[in-house]
Short mmCIF file of N, CA, C and O in Angstrom, two decimals:
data_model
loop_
_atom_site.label_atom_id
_atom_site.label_comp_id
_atom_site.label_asym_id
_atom_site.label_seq_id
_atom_site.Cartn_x
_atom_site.Cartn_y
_atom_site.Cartn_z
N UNK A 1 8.55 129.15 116.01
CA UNK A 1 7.87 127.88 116.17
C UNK A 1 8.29 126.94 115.04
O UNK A 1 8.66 127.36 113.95
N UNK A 2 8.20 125.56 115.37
CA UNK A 2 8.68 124.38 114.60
C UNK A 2 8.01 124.03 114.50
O UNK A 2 7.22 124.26 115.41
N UNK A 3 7.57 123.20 113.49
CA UNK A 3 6.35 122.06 112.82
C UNK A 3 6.91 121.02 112.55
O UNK A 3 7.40 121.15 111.43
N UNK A 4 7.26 119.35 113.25
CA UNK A 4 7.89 118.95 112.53
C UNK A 4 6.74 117.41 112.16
O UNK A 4 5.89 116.90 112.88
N UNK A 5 7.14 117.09 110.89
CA UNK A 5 6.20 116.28 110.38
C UNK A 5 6.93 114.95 109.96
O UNK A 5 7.44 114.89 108.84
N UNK A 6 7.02 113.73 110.96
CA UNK A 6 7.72 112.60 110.31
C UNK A 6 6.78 111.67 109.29
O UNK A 6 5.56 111.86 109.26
N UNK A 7 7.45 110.56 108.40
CA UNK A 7 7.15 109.45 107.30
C UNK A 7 7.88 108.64 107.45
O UNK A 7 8.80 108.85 108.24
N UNK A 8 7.79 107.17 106.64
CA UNK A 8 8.25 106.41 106.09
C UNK A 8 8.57 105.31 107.28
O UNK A 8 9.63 104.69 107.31
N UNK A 9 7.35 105.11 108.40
CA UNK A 9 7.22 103.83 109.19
C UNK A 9 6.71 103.11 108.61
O UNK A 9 6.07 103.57 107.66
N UNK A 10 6.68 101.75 108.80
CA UNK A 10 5.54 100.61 108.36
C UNK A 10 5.78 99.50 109.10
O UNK A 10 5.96 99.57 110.32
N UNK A 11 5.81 98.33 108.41
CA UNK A 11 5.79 97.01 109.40
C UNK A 11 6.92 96.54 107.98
O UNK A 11 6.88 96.65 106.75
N UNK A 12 7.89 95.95 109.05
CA UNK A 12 9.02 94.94 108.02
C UNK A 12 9.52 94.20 108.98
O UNK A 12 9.38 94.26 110.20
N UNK A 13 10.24 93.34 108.18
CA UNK A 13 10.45 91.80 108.87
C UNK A 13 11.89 92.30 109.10
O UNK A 13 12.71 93.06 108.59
N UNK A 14 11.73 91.23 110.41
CA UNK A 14 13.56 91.50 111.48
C UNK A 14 14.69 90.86 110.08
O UNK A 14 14.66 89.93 109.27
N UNK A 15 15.63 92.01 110.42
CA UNK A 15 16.71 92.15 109.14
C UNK A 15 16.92 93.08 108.37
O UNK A 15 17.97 93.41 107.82
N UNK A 16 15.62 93.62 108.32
CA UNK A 16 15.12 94.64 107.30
C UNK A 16 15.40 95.96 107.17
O UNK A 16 16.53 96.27 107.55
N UNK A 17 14.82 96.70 106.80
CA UNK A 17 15.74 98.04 106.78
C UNK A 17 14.48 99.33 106.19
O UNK A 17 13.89 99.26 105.11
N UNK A 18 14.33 100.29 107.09
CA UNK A 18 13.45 101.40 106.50
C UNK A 18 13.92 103.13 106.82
O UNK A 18 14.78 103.43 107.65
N UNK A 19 13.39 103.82 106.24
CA UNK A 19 14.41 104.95 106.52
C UNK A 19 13.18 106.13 106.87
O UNK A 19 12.09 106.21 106.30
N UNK A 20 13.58 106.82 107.73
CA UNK A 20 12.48 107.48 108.25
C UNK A 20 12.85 109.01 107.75
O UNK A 20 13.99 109.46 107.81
N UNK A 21 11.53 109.87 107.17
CA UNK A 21 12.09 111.26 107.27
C UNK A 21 11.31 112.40 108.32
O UNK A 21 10.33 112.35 109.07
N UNK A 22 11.88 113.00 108.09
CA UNK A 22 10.97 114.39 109.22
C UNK A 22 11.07 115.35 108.78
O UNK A 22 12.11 115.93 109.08
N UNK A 23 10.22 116.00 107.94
CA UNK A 23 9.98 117.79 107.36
C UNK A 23 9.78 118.53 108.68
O UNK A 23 9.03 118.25 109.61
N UNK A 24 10.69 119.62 108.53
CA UNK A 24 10.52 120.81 109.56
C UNK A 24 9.90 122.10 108.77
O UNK A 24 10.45 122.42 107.72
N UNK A 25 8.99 122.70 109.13
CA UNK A 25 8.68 124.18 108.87
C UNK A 25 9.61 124.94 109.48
O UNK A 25 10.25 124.60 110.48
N UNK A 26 9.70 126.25 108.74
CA UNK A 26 9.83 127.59 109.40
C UNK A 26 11.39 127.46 108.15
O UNK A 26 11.53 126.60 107.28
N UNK A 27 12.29 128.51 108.43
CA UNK A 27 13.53 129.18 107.20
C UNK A 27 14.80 128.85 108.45
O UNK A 27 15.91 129.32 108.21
N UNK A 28 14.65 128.21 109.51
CA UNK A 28 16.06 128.33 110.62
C UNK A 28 16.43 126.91 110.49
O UNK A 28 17.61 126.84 110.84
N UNK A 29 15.97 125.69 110.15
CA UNK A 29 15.98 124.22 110.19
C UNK A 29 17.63 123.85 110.04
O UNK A 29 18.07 122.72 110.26
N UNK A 30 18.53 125.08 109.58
CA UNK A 30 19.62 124.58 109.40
C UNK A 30 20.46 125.01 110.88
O UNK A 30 21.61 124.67 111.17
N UNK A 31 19.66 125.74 111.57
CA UNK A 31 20.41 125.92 113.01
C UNK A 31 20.07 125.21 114.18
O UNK A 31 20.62 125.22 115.28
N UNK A 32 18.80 124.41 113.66
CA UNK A 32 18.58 123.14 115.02
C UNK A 32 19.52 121.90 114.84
O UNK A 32 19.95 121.23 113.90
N UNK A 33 19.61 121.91 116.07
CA UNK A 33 20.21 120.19 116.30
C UNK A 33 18.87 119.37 116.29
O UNK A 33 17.91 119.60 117.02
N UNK A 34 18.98 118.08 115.03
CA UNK A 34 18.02 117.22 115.36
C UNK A 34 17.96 115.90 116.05
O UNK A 34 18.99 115.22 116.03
N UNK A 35 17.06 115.51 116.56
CA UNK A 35 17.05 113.92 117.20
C UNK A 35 15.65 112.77 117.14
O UNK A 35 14.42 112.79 117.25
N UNK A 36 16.50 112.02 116.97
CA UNK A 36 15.19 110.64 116.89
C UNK A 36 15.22 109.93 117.97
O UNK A 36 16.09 109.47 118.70
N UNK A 37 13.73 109.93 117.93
CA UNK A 37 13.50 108.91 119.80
C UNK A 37 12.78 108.35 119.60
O UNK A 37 11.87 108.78 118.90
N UNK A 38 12.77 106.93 120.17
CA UNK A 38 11.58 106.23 119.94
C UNK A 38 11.20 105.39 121.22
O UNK A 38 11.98 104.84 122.00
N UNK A 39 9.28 105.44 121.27
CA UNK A 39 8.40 104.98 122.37
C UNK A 39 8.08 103.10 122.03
O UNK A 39 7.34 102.72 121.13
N UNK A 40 8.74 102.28 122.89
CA UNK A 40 8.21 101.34 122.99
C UNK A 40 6.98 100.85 123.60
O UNK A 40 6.86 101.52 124.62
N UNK A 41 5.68 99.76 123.48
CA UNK A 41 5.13 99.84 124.18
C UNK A 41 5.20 99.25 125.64
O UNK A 41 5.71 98.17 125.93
N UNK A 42 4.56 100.23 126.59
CA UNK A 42 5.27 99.79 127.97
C UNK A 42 6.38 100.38 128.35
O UNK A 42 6.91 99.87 129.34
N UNK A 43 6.88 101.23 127.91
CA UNK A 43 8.39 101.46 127.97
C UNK A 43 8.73 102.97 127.83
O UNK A 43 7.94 103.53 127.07
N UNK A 44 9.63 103.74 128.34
CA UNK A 44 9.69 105.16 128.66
C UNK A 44 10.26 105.17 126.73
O UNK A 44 10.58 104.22 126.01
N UNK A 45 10.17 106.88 126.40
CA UNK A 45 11.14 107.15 125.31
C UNK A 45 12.49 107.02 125.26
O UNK A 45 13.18 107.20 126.26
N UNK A 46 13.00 106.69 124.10
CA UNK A 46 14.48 106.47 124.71
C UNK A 46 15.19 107.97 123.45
O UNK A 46 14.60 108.76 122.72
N UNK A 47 16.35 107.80 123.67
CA UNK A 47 17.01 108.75 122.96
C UNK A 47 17.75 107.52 121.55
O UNK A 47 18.32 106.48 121.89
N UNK A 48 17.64 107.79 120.52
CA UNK A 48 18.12 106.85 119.69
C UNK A 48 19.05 107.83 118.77
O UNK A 48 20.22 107.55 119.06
N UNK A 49 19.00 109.04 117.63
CA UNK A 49 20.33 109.59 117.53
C UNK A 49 19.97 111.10 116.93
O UNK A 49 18.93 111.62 116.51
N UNK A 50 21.41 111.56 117.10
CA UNK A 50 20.75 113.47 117.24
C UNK A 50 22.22 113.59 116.12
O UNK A 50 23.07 112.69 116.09
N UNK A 51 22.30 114.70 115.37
CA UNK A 51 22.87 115.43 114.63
C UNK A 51 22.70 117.05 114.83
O UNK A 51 21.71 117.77 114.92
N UNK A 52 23.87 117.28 114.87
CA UNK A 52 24.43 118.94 115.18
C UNK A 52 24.09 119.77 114.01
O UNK A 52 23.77 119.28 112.93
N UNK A 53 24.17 121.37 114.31
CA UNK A 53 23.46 121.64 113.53
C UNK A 53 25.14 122.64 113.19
O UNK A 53 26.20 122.40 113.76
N UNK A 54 24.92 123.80 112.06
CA UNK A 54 26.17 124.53 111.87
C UNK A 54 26.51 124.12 110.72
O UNK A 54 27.22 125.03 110.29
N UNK A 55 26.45 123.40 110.01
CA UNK A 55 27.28 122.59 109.11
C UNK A 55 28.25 121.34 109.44
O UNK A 55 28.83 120.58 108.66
N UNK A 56 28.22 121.37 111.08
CA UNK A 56 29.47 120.53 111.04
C UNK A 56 28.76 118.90 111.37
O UNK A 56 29.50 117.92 111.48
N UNK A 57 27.26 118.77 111.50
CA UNK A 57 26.88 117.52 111.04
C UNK A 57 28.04 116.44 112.10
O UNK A 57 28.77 115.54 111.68
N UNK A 58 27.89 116.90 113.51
CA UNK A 58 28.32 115.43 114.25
C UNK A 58 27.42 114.37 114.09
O UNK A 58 26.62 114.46 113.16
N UNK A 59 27.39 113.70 114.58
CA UNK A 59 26.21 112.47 114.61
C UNK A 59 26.27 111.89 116.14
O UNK A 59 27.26 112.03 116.86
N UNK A 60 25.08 111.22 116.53
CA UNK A 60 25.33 110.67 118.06
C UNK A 60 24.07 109.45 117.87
O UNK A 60 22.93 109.20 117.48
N UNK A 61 25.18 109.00 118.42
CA UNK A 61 23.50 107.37 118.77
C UNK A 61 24.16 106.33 120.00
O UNK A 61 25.24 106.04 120.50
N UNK A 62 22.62 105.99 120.09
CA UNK A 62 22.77 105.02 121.33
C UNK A 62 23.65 103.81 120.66
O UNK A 62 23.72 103.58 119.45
N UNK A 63 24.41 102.96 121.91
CA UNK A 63 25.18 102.07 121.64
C UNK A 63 24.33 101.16 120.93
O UNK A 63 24.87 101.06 119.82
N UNK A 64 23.48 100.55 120.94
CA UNK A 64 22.53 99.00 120.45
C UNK A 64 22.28 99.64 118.69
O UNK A 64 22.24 99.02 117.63
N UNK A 65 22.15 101.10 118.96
CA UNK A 65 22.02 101.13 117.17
C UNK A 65 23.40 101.44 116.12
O UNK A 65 23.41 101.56 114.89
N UNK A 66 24.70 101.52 117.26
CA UNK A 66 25.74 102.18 115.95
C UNK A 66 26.30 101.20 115.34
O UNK A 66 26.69 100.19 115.92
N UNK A 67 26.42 101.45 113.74
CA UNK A 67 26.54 100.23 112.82
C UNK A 67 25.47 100.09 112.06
O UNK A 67 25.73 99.97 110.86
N UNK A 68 23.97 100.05 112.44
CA UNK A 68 22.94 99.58 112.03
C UNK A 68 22.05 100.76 111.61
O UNK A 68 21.47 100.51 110.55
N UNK A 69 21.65 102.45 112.31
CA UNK A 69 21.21 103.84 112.28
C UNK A 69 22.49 104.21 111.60
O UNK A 69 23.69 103.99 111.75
N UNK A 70 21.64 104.94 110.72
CA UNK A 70 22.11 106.55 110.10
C UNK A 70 21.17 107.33 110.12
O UNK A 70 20.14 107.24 109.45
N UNK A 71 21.56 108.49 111.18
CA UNK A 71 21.25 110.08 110.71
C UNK A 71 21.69 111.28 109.65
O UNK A 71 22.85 111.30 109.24
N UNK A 72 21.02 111.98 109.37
CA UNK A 72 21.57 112.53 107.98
C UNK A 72 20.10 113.72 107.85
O UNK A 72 18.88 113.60 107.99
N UNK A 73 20.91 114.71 107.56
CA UNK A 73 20.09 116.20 107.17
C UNK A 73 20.52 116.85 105.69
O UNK A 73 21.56 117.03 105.06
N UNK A 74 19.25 117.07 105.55
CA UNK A 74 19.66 118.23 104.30
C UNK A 74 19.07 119.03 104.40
O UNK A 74 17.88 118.90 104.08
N UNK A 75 19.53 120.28 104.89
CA UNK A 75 19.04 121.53 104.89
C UNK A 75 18.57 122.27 103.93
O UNK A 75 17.67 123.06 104.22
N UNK A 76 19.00 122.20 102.72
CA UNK A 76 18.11 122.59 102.01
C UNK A 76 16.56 121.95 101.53
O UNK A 76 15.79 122.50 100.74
N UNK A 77 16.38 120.83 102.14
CA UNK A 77 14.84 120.36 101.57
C UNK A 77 14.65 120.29 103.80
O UNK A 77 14.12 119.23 104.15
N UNK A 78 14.81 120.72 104.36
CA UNK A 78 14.49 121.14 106.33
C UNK A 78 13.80 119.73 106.61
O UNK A 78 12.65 119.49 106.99
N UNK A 79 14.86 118.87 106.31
CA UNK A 79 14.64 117.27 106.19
C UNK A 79 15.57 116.45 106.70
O UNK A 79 16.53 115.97 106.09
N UNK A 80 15.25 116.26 108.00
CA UNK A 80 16.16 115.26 108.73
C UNK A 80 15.71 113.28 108.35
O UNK A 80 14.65 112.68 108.22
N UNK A 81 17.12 112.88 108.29
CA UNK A 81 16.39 111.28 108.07
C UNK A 81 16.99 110.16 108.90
O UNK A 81 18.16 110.19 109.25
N UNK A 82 16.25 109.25 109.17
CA UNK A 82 17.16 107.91 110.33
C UNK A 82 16.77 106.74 109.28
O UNK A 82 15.64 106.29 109.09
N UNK A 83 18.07 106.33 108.62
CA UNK A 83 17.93 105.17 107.97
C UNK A 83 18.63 104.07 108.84
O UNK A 83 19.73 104.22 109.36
N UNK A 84 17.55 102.49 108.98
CA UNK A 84 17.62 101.81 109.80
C UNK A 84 18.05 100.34 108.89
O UNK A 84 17.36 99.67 108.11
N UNK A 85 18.89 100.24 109.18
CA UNK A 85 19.26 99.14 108.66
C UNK A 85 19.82 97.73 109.68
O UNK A 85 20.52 97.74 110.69
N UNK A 86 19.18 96.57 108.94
CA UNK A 86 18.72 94.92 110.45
C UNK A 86 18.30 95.17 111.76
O UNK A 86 18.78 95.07 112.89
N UNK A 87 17.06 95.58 111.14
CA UNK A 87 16.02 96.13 112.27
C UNK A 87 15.98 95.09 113.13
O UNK A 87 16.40 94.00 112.73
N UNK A 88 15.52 95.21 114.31
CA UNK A 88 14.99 94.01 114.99
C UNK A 88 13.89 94.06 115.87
O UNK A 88 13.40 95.16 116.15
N UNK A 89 13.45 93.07 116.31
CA UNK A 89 11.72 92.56 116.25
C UNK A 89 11.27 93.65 117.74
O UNK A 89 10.11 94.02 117.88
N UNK A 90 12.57 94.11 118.90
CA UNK A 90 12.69 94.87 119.78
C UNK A 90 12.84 96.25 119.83
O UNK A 90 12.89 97.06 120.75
N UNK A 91 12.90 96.30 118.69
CA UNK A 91 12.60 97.44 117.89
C UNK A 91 11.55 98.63 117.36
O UNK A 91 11.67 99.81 117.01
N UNK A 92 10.34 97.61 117.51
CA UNK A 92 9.24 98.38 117.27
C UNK A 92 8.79 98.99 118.33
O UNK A 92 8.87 98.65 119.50
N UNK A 93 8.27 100.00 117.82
CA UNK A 93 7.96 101.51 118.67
C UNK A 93 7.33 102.64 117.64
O UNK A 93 6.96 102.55 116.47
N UNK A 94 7.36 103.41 118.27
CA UNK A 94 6.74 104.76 117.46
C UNK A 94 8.22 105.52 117.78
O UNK A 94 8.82 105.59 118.85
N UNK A 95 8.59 106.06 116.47
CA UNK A 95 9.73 106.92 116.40
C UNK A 95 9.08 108.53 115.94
O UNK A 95 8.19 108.86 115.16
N UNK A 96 10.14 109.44 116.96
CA UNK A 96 10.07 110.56 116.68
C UNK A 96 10.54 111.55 116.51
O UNK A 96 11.36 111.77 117.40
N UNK A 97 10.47 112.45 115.70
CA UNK A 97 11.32 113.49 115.82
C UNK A 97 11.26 114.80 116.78
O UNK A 97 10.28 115.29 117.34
N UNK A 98 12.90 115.31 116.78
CA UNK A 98 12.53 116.25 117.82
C UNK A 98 13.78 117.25 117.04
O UNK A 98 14.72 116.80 116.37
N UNK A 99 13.52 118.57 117.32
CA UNK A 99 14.17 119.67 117.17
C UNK A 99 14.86 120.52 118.58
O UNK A 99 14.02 120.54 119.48
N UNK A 100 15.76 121.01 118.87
CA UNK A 100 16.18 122.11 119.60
C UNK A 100 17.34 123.07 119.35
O UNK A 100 18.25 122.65 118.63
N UNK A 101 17.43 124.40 119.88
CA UNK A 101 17.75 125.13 119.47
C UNK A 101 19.74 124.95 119.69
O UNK A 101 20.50 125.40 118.84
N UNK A 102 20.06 124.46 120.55
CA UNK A 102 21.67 124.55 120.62
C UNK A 102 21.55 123.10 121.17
O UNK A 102 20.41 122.67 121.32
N UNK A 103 22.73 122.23 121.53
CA UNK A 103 23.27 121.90 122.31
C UNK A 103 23.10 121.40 123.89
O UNK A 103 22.90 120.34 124.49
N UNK A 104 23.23 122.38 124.10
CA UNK A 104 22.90 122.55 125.73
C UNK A 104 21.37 122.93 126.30
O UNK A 104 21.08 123.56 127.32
N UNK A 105 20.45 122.28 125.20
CA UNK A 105 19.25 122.78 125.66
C UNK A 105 18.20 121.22 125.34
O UNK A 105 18.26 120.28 124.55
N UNK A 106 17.25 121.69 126.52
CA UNK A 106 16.30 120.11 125.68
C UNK A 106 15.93 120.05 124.67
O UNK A 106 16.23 121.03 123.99
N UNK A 107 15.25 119.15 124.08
CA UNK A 107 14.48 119.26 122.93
C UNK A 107 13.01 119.74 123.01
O UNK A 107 12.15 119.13 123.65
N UNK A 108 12.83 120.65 122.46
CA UNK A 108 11.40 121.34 122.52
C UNK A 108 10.36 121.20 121.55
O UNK A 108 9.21 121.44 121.92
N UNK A 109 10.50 120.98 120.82
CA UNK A 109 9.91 120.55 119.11
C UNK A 109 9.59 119.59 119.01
O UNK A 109 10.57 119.02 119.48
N UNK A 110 8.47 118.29 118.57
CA UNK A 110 8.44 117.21 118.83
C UNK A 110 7.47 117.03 117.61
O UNK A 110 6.68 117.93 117.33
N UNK A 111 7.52 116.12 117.05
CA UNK A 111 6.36 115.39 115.51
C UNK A 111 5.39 114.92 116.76
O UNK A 111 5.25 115.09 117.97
N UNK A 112 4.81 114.19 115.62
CA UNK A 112 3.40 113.15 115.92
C UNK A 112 3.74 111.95 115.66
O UNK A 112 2.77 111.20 115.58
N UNK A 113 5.19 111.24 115.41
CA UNK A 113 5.77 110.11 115.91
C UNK A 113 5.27 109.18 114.47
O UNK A 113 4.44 109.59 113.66
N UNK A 114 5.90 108.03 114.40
CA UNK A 114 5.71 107.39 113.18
C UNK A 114 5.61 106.08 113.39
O UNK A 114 6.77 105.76 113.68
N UNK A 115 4.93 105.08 113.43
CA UNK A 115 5.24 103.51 114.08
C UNK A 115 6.17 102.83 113.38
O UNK A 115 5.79 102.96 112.21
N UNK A 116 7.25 102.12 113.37
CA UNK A 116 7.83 101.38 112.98
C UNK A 116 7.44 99.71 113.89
O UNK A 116 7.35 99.66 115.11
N UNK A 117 7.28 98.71 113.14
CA UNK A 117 6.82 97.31 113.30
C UNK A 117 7.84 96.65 112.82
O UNK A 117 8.06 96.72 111.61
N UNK A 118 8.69 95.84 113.70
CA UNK A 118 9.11 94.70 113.34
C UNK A 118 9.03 93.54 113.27
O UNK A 118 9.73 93.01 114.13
N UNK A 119 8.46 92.78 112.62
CA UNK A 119 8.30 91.09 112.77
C UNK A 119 9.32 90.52 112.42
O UNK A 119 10.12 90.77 111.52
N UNK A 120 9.23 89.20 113.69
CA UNK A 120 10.16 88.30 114.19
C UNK A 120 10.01 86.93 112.85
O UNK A 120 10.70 85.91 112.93
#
């Protein structure tokens, strides 16, 4: 079982830039693939960006964020992070983290989500 616990939402003005983290429990955190998704209101979850697990640290993100998202893990503190840089006001949502075990599998693991606010 996974515990995962995200931080570091708030409210910032369009341009802006905040970096989100997510503590995982348990001693395996370096064999999940992780991913960030975030709930608009009104609006289904979307997939925003996932990192491989192994060491070999691919990265993946939706088109509207590459350039602007970074994903990034350190396994030794079981701490995945999405630093967001010229946020925008379409932007706000509740972001979340998610864990799964390979690849080819859904994500099963899920936080309690973090709000990020952008003002226009």
């Amino acid at each position: 079982q996974v515990q995962l616990v995200e931080s570091g939402g708030g409210l910032v003005q369009a341009g802006g830039s905040l970096r989100l983290s997510c503590v995982a429990s348990g001693r395996t955190f370096s064999s999940y693939v992780m991913g960030w998704f975030r709930q608009a209101p009104g609006k289904e979850r979307e997939f925003v960006a996932a990192i491989t697990s192994g060491g070999g640290d691919s990265t993946y993100y939706i088109d509207s964020v590459k350039g602007r998202f970074t994903i990034s893990r350190d396994n030794a503190k079981n701490t995945v992070y999405l630093q967001m840089n010229s946020l925008k006001s379409e932007e706000t949502a509740v972001y979340y983290c998610a864990a799964k075990g390979s690849s080819d599998q859904g994500y099963n693991y899920w936080g309690q989500g973090t709000q990020v606010t952008v003002s226009s």
